[in-house]
Short mmCIF file of C-alpha atoms in Angstrom, two decimals:
data_model
loop_
_atom_site.label_atom_id
_atom_site.label_comp_id
_atom_site.label_asym_id
_atom_site.label_seq_id
_atom_site.Cartn_x
_atom_site.Cartn_y
_atom_site.Cartn_z
CA MET A 700 -58.39 -1.78 25.99
CA THR A 701 -57.59 -0.98 22.27
CA THR A 702 -55.37 2.36 23.76
CA PRO A 703 -53.23 -0.16 25.42
CA GLN A 704 -52.20 -2.56 22.67
CA VAL A 705 -51.21 0.67 20.58
CA ALA A 706 -48.52 1.60 22.96
CA THR A 707 -47.25 -1.94 23.90
CA THR A 708 -46.67 -2.75 19.47
CA GLU A 709 -45.08 0.96 19.93
CA GLY A 710 -43.19 0.43 22.44
CA SER A 711 -42.09 -2.73 20.96
CA ASN A 712 -41.20 -0.73 18.22
CA SER A 713 -39.25 1.65 19.45
CA SER A 714 -36.57 -0.43 20.76
CA PRO A 715 -35.14 -1.53 17.67
CA ARG A 716 -35.63 1.98 16.17
CA ARG A 717 -32.93 3.24 19.21
CA SER A 718 -30.39 -0.02 18.33
CA LYS A 719 -30.33 0.78 14.87
CA PHE A 720 -28.32 3.67 15.43
CA SER A 721 -26.70 3.14 18.75
CA ILE A 722 -23.21 2.49 18.39
CA TYR A 723 -22.97 -0.33 19.46
CA ALA A 724 -24.92 -1.48 17.19
CA LEU A 725 -22.96 -0.43 14.42
CA LEU A 726 -19.44 -2.21 15.83
CA GLY A 727 -21.38 -5.26 16.21
CA VAL A 728 -21.32 -5.84 18.80
CA PRO A 729 -24.59 -7.19 20.71
CA PRO A 730 -27.33 -3.91 21.38
CA THR A 731 -27.81 -4.51 25.15
CA PRO A 732 -26.13 -6.52 28.13
CA SER A 733 -29.64 -8.81 28.52
CA SER A 734 -29.46 -9.96 24.49
CA PRO A 735 -30.12 -13.49 23.68
CA ALA A 736 -26.87 -15.67 23.28
CA SER A 737 -27.12 -15.96 20.02
CA GLN A 738 -26.53 -12.53 19.50
CA LYS A 739 -23.54 -12.67 21.56
CA PHE A 740 -20.71 -10.76 20.90
CA ASP A 741 -18.54 -12.81 17.09
CA ALA A 742 -20.49 -16.01 18.18
CA ASP A 743 -18.90 -17.20 14.85
CA HIS A 744 -15.84 -16.63 16.70
CA LYS A 745 -13.98 -14.49 13.71
CA PHE A 746 -11.40 -13.22 15.59
CA VAL A 747 -10.25 -16.04 16.76
CA THR A 748 -9.78 -18.02 14.33
CA SER A 749 -7.78 -18.27 11.57
CA PRO A 750 -9.32 -19.88 7.03
CA VAL A 751 -4.44 -20.89 7.65
CA PHE A 752 -4.38 -22.44 11.04
CA ARG A 753 -6.96 -25.19 11.50
CA ASN A 754 -5.59 -24.98 14.86
CA PRO A 755 -6.14 -21.78 16.95
CA PHE A 756 -2.98 -23.45 19.18
CA VAL A 757 -0.69 -23.14 16.73
CA PHE A 758 -2.90 -19.10 15.67
CA GLY A 759 -2.50 -17.80 19.31
CA GLY A 760 1.33 -18.64 18.85
CA LEU A 761 2.02 -16.79 15.74
CA ARG A 762 -0.05 -13.85 17.03
CA LEU A 763 1.99 -13.89 20.55
CA LEU A 764 5.30 -14.73 18.41
CA THR A 765 4.66 -10.95 16.34
CA ALA A 766 3.48 -9.39 19.89
CA PHE A 767 6.32 -9.64 21.82
CA TYR A 768 8.63 -8.61 18.56
CA THR A 769 6.57 -5.61 18.18
CA LEU A 770 7.48 -4.74 22.10
CA ILE A 771 11.14 -6.15 22.22
CA THR A 772 11.51 -3.54 19.39
CA LEU A 773 9.23 -1.04 21.42
CA THR A 774 12.12 -1.09 24.06
CA VAL A 775 15.25 -1.35 22.50
CA MET A 776 13.54 2.12 20.67
CA ILE A 777 12.43 3.93 23.70
CA ALA A 778 16.23 2.74 25.51
CA ILE A 779 18.20 3.74 22.62
CA TYR A 780 16.46 7.19 21.86
CA GLU A 781 16.89 7.71 25.52
CA ILE A 782 20.54 6.71 26.15
CA ARG A 783 22.18 8.08 22.95
CA PHE A 784 19.66 10.02 22.05
CA GLU A 785 18.49 11.45 25.16
CA THR A 786 15.76 12.14 22.86
CA GLY A 787 13.20 9.68 24.67
CA SER A 788 11.10 12.27 26.04
CA SER A 789 9.59 13.23 22.43
CA PHE A 790 9.44 9.19 21.50
CA PHE A 791 5.04 9.01 21.94
CA SER A 792 5.11 11.66 20.13
CA PHE A 793 5.93 10.40 16.43
CA PHE A 794 2.42 9.35 14.80
CA THR A 795 4.94 6.20 13.79
CA HIS A 796 5.57 5.08 17.10
CA LEU A 797 1.98 5.60 18.12
CA SER A 798 0.53 3.56 15.41
CA TYR A 799 2.55 0.61 16.22
CA ILE A 800 1.71 1.30 19.70
CA GLY A 801 -1.91 0.31 19.06
CA LEU A 802 -0.30 -2.94 16.98
CA CYS A 803 1.62 -4.18 19.78
CA ALA A 804 -1.42 -3.16 21.30
CA TYR A 805 -3.91 -5.78 19.87
CA LEU A 806 -1.71 -8.26 18.47
CA PHE A 807 -1.27 -9.56 22.08
CA ALA A 808 -4.88 -9.20 22.96
CA SER A 809 -6.14 -10.46 20.45
CA SER A 810 -3.57 -13.39 21.09
CA VAL A 811 -4.29 -13.31 24.28
CA GLN A 812 -8.01 -13.86 23.25
CA THR A 813 -7.34 -15.96 20.36
CA LEU A 814 -5.48 -18.59 23.18
CA SER A 815 -8.28 -18.35 25.37
CA TYR A 816 -10.55 -19.49 23.01
CA ALA A 817 -8.25 -22.38 22.31
CA LEU A 818 -7.97 -23.48 25.82
CA ARG A 819 -11.76 -23.93 25.94
CA TRP A 820 -11.90 -25.85 23.10
CA LYS A 821 -9.52 -28.56 23.75
CA ARG A 822 -11.19 -29.28 27.25
CA ASN A 823 -14.96 -28.35 26.89
CA GLY A 824 -14.51 -29.02 22.61
CA ALA A 825 -15.58 -26.01 19.61
CA GLY A 826 -17.94 -23.89 19.67
CA ALA A 827 -17.23 -22.72 23.65
CA GLY A 828 -16.28 -18.79 22.89
CA PHE A 829 -13.85 -16.44 24.51
CA VAL A 830 -13.60 -14.58 27.19
CA LEU A 831 -13.35 -11.50 25.20
CA GLN A 832 -17.11 -12.20 24.89
CA ARG A 833 -18.25 -12.30 28.59
CA TRP A 834 -16.41 -8.61 28.64
CA PRO A 835 -18.37 -5.54 28.73
CA ARG A 836 -19.62 -3.70 25.80
CA ILE A 837 -16.85 -0.68 25.47
CA LEU A 838 -14.30 -3.78 25.50
CA GLN A 839 -15.90 -5.63 22.76
CA ALA A 840 -15.89 -1.61 20.98
CA LEU A 841 -12.69 -1.13 21.44
CA HIS A 842 -11.75 -4.42 19.96
CA VAL A 843 -13.28 -3.50 16.78
CA VAL A 844 -12.54 0.19 16.81
CA LEU A 845 -8.70 -1.09 17.41
CA TYR A 846 -9.09 -3.95 14.88
CA SER A 847 -10.36 -1.07 12.62
CA SER A 848 -6.43 1.50 12.90
CA ILE A 849 -3.83 -1.44 13.18
CA VAL A 850 -5.21 -2.87 9.81
CA THR A 851 -5.70 0.54 7.91
CA TYR A 852 -3.56 3.11 9.43
CA PRO A 853 0.20 0.87 8.55
CA PHE A 854 -0.77 1.69 4.77
CA VAL A 855 -0.84 5.43 5.88
CA VAL A 856 2.71 5.71 7.12
CA THR A 857 4.50 3.30 5.82
CA ILE A 858 3.56 4.38 2.27
CA VAL A 859 4.46 8.27 3.45
CA TYR A 860 7.89 7.53 5.39
CA TRP A 861 8.42 5.92 1.98
CA ALA A 862 7.20 9.09 -0.39
CA LEU A 863 8.07 11.28 1.85
CA LEU A 864 10.56 10.83 5.20
CA SER A 865 12.70 7.23 3.44
CA SER A 866 16.09 9.86 3.32
CA GLY A 867 19.21 7.87 5.23
CA ALA A 868 16.27 5.29 6.63
CA PHE A 869 19.41 2.83 5.78
CA GLU A 870 22.10 4.77 6.72
CA SER A 871 23.32 2.77 10.04
CA LYS A 872 22.91 -0.52 11.15
CA PHE A 873 20.63 0.39 13.73
CA ARG A 874 18.29 2.97 11.35
CA ALA A 875 18.07 0.13 9.26
CA TRP A 876 16.11 -2.73 11.86
CA THR A 877 14.03 0.73 13.63
CA SER A 878 13.42 1.88 9.71
CA THR A 879 12.88 -1.72 8.42
CA SER A 880 10.31 -3.07 11.85
CA VAL A 881 7.94 -0.07 11.90
CA HIS A 882 7.68 1.34 8.65
CA ILE A 883 8.06 -2.49 6.94
CA LEU A 884 7.10 -5.22 9.19
CA ASN A 885 4.55 -3.18 10.37
CA LEU A 886 2.98 -3.60 7.37
CA VAL A 887 3.97 -7.50 7.20
CA PHE A 888 1.96 -7.85 10.20
CA ALA A 889 -1.06 -6.18 9.99
CA VAL A 890 -1.72 -8.08 5.90
CA GLY A 891 -1.01 -10.93 8.44
CA GLU A 892 -3.87 -10.13 10.09
CA ILE A 893 -6.21 -9.23 6.80
CA LEU A 894 -5.45 -12.49 4.98
CA LEU A 895 -4.39 -15.10 8.18
CA SER A 896 -7.51 -14.52 10.76
CA ASN A 897 -11.21 -15.25 10.42
CA SER A 898 -12.37 -11.49 11.40
CA PRO A 899 -15.08 -9.66 10.35
CA PRO A 900 -14.32 -6.73 7.36
CA ILE A 901 -14.56 -3.58 9.49
CA PRO A 902 -17.41 -1.57 10.26
CA TRP A 903 -17.90 0.88 7.97
CA ILE A 904 -18.95 3.34 11.72
CA THR A 905 -14.77 3.33 12.44
CA LEU A 906 -13.86 4.76 8.83
CA PRO A 907 -15.09 8.34 10.24
CA ILE A 908 -13.21 6.70 13.93
CA THR A 909 -10.15 6.86 12.09
CA VAL A 910 -10.17 9.01 9.83
CA LEU A 911 -10.97 11.76 13.35
CA MET A 912 -7.54 10.36 15.57
CA LEU A 913 -5.63 11.33 12.46
CA GLY A 914 -6.92 14.75 13.04
CA GLY A 915 -5.96 14.43 16.07
CA TYR A 916 -2.90 13.48 15.64
CA LEU A 917 -2.69 17.78 13.89
CA GLY A 918 -2.74 18.58 17.22
CA VAL A 919 -0.04 16.59 19.08
CA ALA A 920 1.90 17.97 16.22
CA TYR A 921 1.79 21.31 16.90
CA ILE A 922 1.53 21.11 20.89
CA THR A 923 5.26 19.17 20.59
CA ARG A 924 6.88 21.81 18.66
CA GLU A 925 4.90 23.88 20.48
CA THR A 926 6.87 22.59 23.77
CA GLN A 927 9.78 20.71 22.41
CA GLY A 928 10.46 23.06 19.82
CA PHE A 929 10.03 20.41 16.07
CA TYR A 930 7.40 18.94 14.57
CA PRO A 931 7.10 14.59 14.92
CA LEU A 932 7.72 13.28 11.97
CA THR A 933 10.58 12.02 11.27
CA GLN A 934 11.99 9.72 13.79
CA PRO A 935 14.68 11.61 16.23
CA PRO A 936 17.84 11.94 16.65
CA HIS A 937 17.50 13.65 13.55
CA SER A 938 16.53 16.60 11.98
CA ALA A 939 13.11 16.90 11.51
CA TYR A 940 10.53 17.34 8.66
CA SER A 941 8.38 20.61 8.22
CA PHE A 942 5.72 18.04 6.93
CA LEU A 943 3.36 20.90 9.38
CA ASP A 944 5.30 23.81 8.93
CA PRO A 945 2.75 26.52 7.81
CA LYS A 946 5.84 29.00 7.11
CA GLU A 947 7.70 26.70 4.95
CA SER A 948 4.78 24.09 3.26
CA GLY A 949 2.01 26.96 3.37
CA SER A 950 -1.09 26.14 0.96
CA ILE A 951 0.71 22.99 0.25
CA LEU A 952 -0.01 22.27 4.26
CA GLY A 953 -3.67 22.12 3.94
CA ALA A 954 -3.40 19.63 0.34
CA TYR A 955 -0.53 17.62 2.50
CA ILE A 956 -4.05 17.69 5.31
CA VAL A 957 -6.68 16.09 3.48
CA GLY A 958 -4.34 14.19 0.73
CA ILE A 959 -3.70 12.25 4.34
CA ALA A 960 -7.47 12.18 5.45
CA VAL A 961 -8.73 11.07 1.81
CA GLY A 962 -6.08 7.84 1.14
CA GLN A 963 -7.19 6.47 4.45
CA CYS A 964 -10.79 7.30 3.31
CA ILE A 965 -8.81 4.85 -0.32
CA ILE A 966 -7.14 2.16 2.24
CA PHE A 967 -9.71 2.00 4.66
CA ILE A 968 -12.09 1.36 1.26
CA VAL A 969 -9.90 -1.30 -0.47
CA VAL A 970 -8.84 -3.24 3.05
CA HIS A 971 -13.43 -3.46 3.55
CA PHE A 972 -13.39 -5.09 0.54
CA LEU A 973 -10.20 -7.36 0.76
CA ILE A 974 -11.57 -8.78 3.62
CA VAL A 975 -15.14 -9.01 2.42
CA LEU A 976 -13.15 -11.21 -0.56
CA ARG A 977 -10.76 -13.55 2.11
CA GLN A 978 -14.62 -14.05 3.82
CA ARG A 979 -16.27 -15.25 0.92
CA TRP A 980 -13.04 -18.07 -0.29
CA ALA A 981 -13.07 -18.67 3.15
CA ILE A 982 -16.31 -19.57 3.07
CA LYS A 983 -16.23 -21.85 -0.04
CA ALA A 984 -13.45 -23.35 0.81
CA ARG A 985 -14.74 -24.69 4.01
CA ARG A 986 -12.17 -22.73 6.44
CA VAL A 987 -14.83 -21.14 8.39
CA LEU A 988 -18.08 -21.90 11.68
CA HIS A 989 -21.17 -24.10 9.59
CA ASP A 990 -22.63 -21.33 11.09
CA SER A 991 -20.57 -18.55 9.75
CA ALA A 992 -21.29 -19.69 5.97
CA ASN A 993 -25.63 -19.67 7.19
CA PHE A 994 -26.46 -17.16 9.69
CA THR A 995 -25.20 -13.44 10.08
CA LEU A 996 -26.58 -11.11 13.36
CA ASP A 997 -27.94 -7.98 12.28
CA PHE A 998 -27.77 -6.17 15.78
CA SER A 999 -28.81 -2.72 13.67
CA SER A 1000 -32.05 -4.03 13.23
CA GLY A 1001 -32.65 -6.22 16.58
CA SER A 1002 -33.29 -9.08 14.63
CA SER A 1003 -31.30 -12.10 13.39
CA ARG A 1004 -31.68 -13.14 9.64
CA SER A 1005 -30.59 -16.36 8.03
CA ARG A 1006 -28.26 -17.20 4.77
CA SER A 1007 -29.05 -20.06 2.76
CA ARG A 1008 -26.48 -21.42 0.95
CA PRO A 1009 -27.19 -22.57 -2.67
CA ARG A 1010 -27.53 -26.72 -2.68
CA SER A 1011 -26.91 -29.36 -5.06
CA LYS A 1012 -29.08 -30.56 -6.90
CA ALA A 1013 -27.48 -33.49 -7.34
CA PRO A 1014 -29.35 -36.83 -5.25
CA LEU A 1015 -27.44 -37.55 -2.73
CA THR A 1016 -25.84 -41.31 -2.09
CA PRO A 1017 -26.68 -42.92 1.27
CA VAL A 1018 -23.50 -42.35 2.93
CA ALA A 1019 -23.71 -38.50 1.61
CA ALA A 1020 -27.32 -38.12 2.99
CA GLU A 1021 -26.05 -40.54 6.62
CA GLU A 1022 -22.55 -37.65 6.85
CA GLY A 1023 -25.32 -34.58 5.97
CA VAL A 1024 -27.99 -35.72 9.28
CA ALA A 1025 -24.78 -36.21 11.21
CA ALA A 1026 -22.97 -33.02 9.71
CA HIS A 1027 -26.88 -30.37 10.39
CA GLU A 1028 -27.08 -32.34 13.74
CA GLU A 1029 -23.75 -30.75 14.84
CA GLU A 1030 -24.90 -27.25 13.62
CA GLU A 1031 -27.40 -28.00 15.75
CA ASN A 1032 -25.60 -28.55 18.66
CA GLY A 1033 -23.87 -25.22 17.96
CA ASP A 1034 -19.90 -27.07 17.28
CA ASP A 1035 -17.88 -26.10 14.46
CA ASP A 1036 -16.17 -27.82 12.16
CA TRP A 1037 -12.76 -27.14 14.45
CA GLU A 1038 -12.40 -29.39 16.05
CA GLU A 1039 -12.41 -32.30 14.06
CA VAL A 1040 -9.42 -31.14 11.98
CA ASP A 1041 -5.98 -31.50 14.24
CA ARG A 1042 -8.01 -35.10 16.01
CA PRO A 1043 -7.58 -38.00 14.95
CA VAL A 1044 -10.97 -39.36 15.75
CA SER A 1045 -13.75 -40.61 13.34
CA SER A 1046 -16.33 -38.46 12.21
CA PRO A 1047 -20.06 -38.67 14.02
CA ALA A 1048 -21.17 -40.67 11.01
CA LYS A 1049 -19.09 -42.91 10.83
CA LYS A 1050 -19.15 -42.99 14.69
CA SER A 1051 -23.26 -43.63 13.47
CA LYS A 1052 -22.71 -46.34 11.06
CA ASP A 1053 -19.85 -48.08 13.59
CA SER A 1054 -22.73 -48.51 16.51
CA ARG A 1055 -25.25 -49.79 14.33
CA SER A 1056 -22.67 -52.15 12.68
CA SER A 1057 -22.11 -53.70 16.18
CA SER A 1058 -25.15 -53.73 17.46
CA ARG A 1059 -26.87 -55.09 14.52
CA GLU A 1060 -23.46 -58.10 14.81
CA GLY A 1061 -24.89 -57.90 18.67
CA GLU A 1062 -28.33 -59.11 17.62
CA GLY A 1063 -26.97 -61.73 15.40
CA SER A 1064 -25.09 -62.67 18.36
CA ARG A 1065 -27.99 -63.12 20.03
CA ASP A 1066 -30.28 -64.38 18.01
CA ARG A 1067 -27.54 -67.18 17.69
CA GLU A 1068 -27.49 -68.21 20.84
CA GLU A 1069 -31.49 -68.18 21.87
CA SER A 1070 -31.84 -70.91 18.30
CA PRO A 1071 -31.67 -73.61 20.07
CA ALA A 1072 -34.28 -72.64 22.34
CA ARG A 1073 -36.70 -71.71 19.39
CA ASP A 1074 -35.33 -75.61 18.29
CA ILE A 1075 -36.28 -77.08 21.42
CA ILE A 1076 -40.22 -75.08 21.73
#
């Protein structure tokens, strides 16, 4: 009987070890599809809420508006390059365009998720969730990876372009608009996602992933050189900048490649901790869900842990104590503080006080009605 117990214990301990090194766990995705409800993807709804816009319809609408702007920009650029310059076939060879397509895709995906959360929030109350939480884990993981890329690549694109490739950026109205859209507004949209959303800090596992994707683009650049005859580092139809040409760059080519990779690492670290600071401010300012401040999931160890917040030692007044109990009951029911921001409804504590006062008035009226009977008896 002892041997099976040891085997069972070892078996139960082996599962967390496997989940610790799971790529899903490192991305913040539940380790198994059958995980408890408390360990669902983005349980605190951080990807679909904002510390600034309390109404999720406003936040989702802003994301959708910026998504349509990026889509219109891409559509017009492809049309002009193909019709006017006959270079539309090379559009997808440029890293600027590829990263902008990724930004457009994330803005559409996040706006759909945010609006789905808003509709459920309006119909079923806070804590109703959003559709991505019920989709396959692979889509949840890709959502996190895409988010990590769109908040870091725009910095790389903008810095490299304005430092090395911006000659003639405003020589025509069309190029001035495209340069502004894909080399300035791309950074504005990225910073907006960093500061205006409650999205969690980008996972460290996505740092090597984003660097590998940058390295993979080198293959695209050299394939373009062999098939189309130029290195895709400037926007067509302008002359190609021989940034990756070994004949012209020589030994400096390696320094350029390593420098961009190191720059991506530095940008990633800065963005990660910038999001950490924004998250701490949002928790301190009570701009996130109640559970976000007190509870965090540790999928890497297959368990959950609570984070206690410092509480004031000052004695509570009866009203404050009553409100605290009501807030605690609200947290127990899984509700968040978004539902009450834009709705002109009284707080649960006030409702409970009003119901108790009305019940006391009702009892008093019944006592007054029954008092003659008591006198007769």
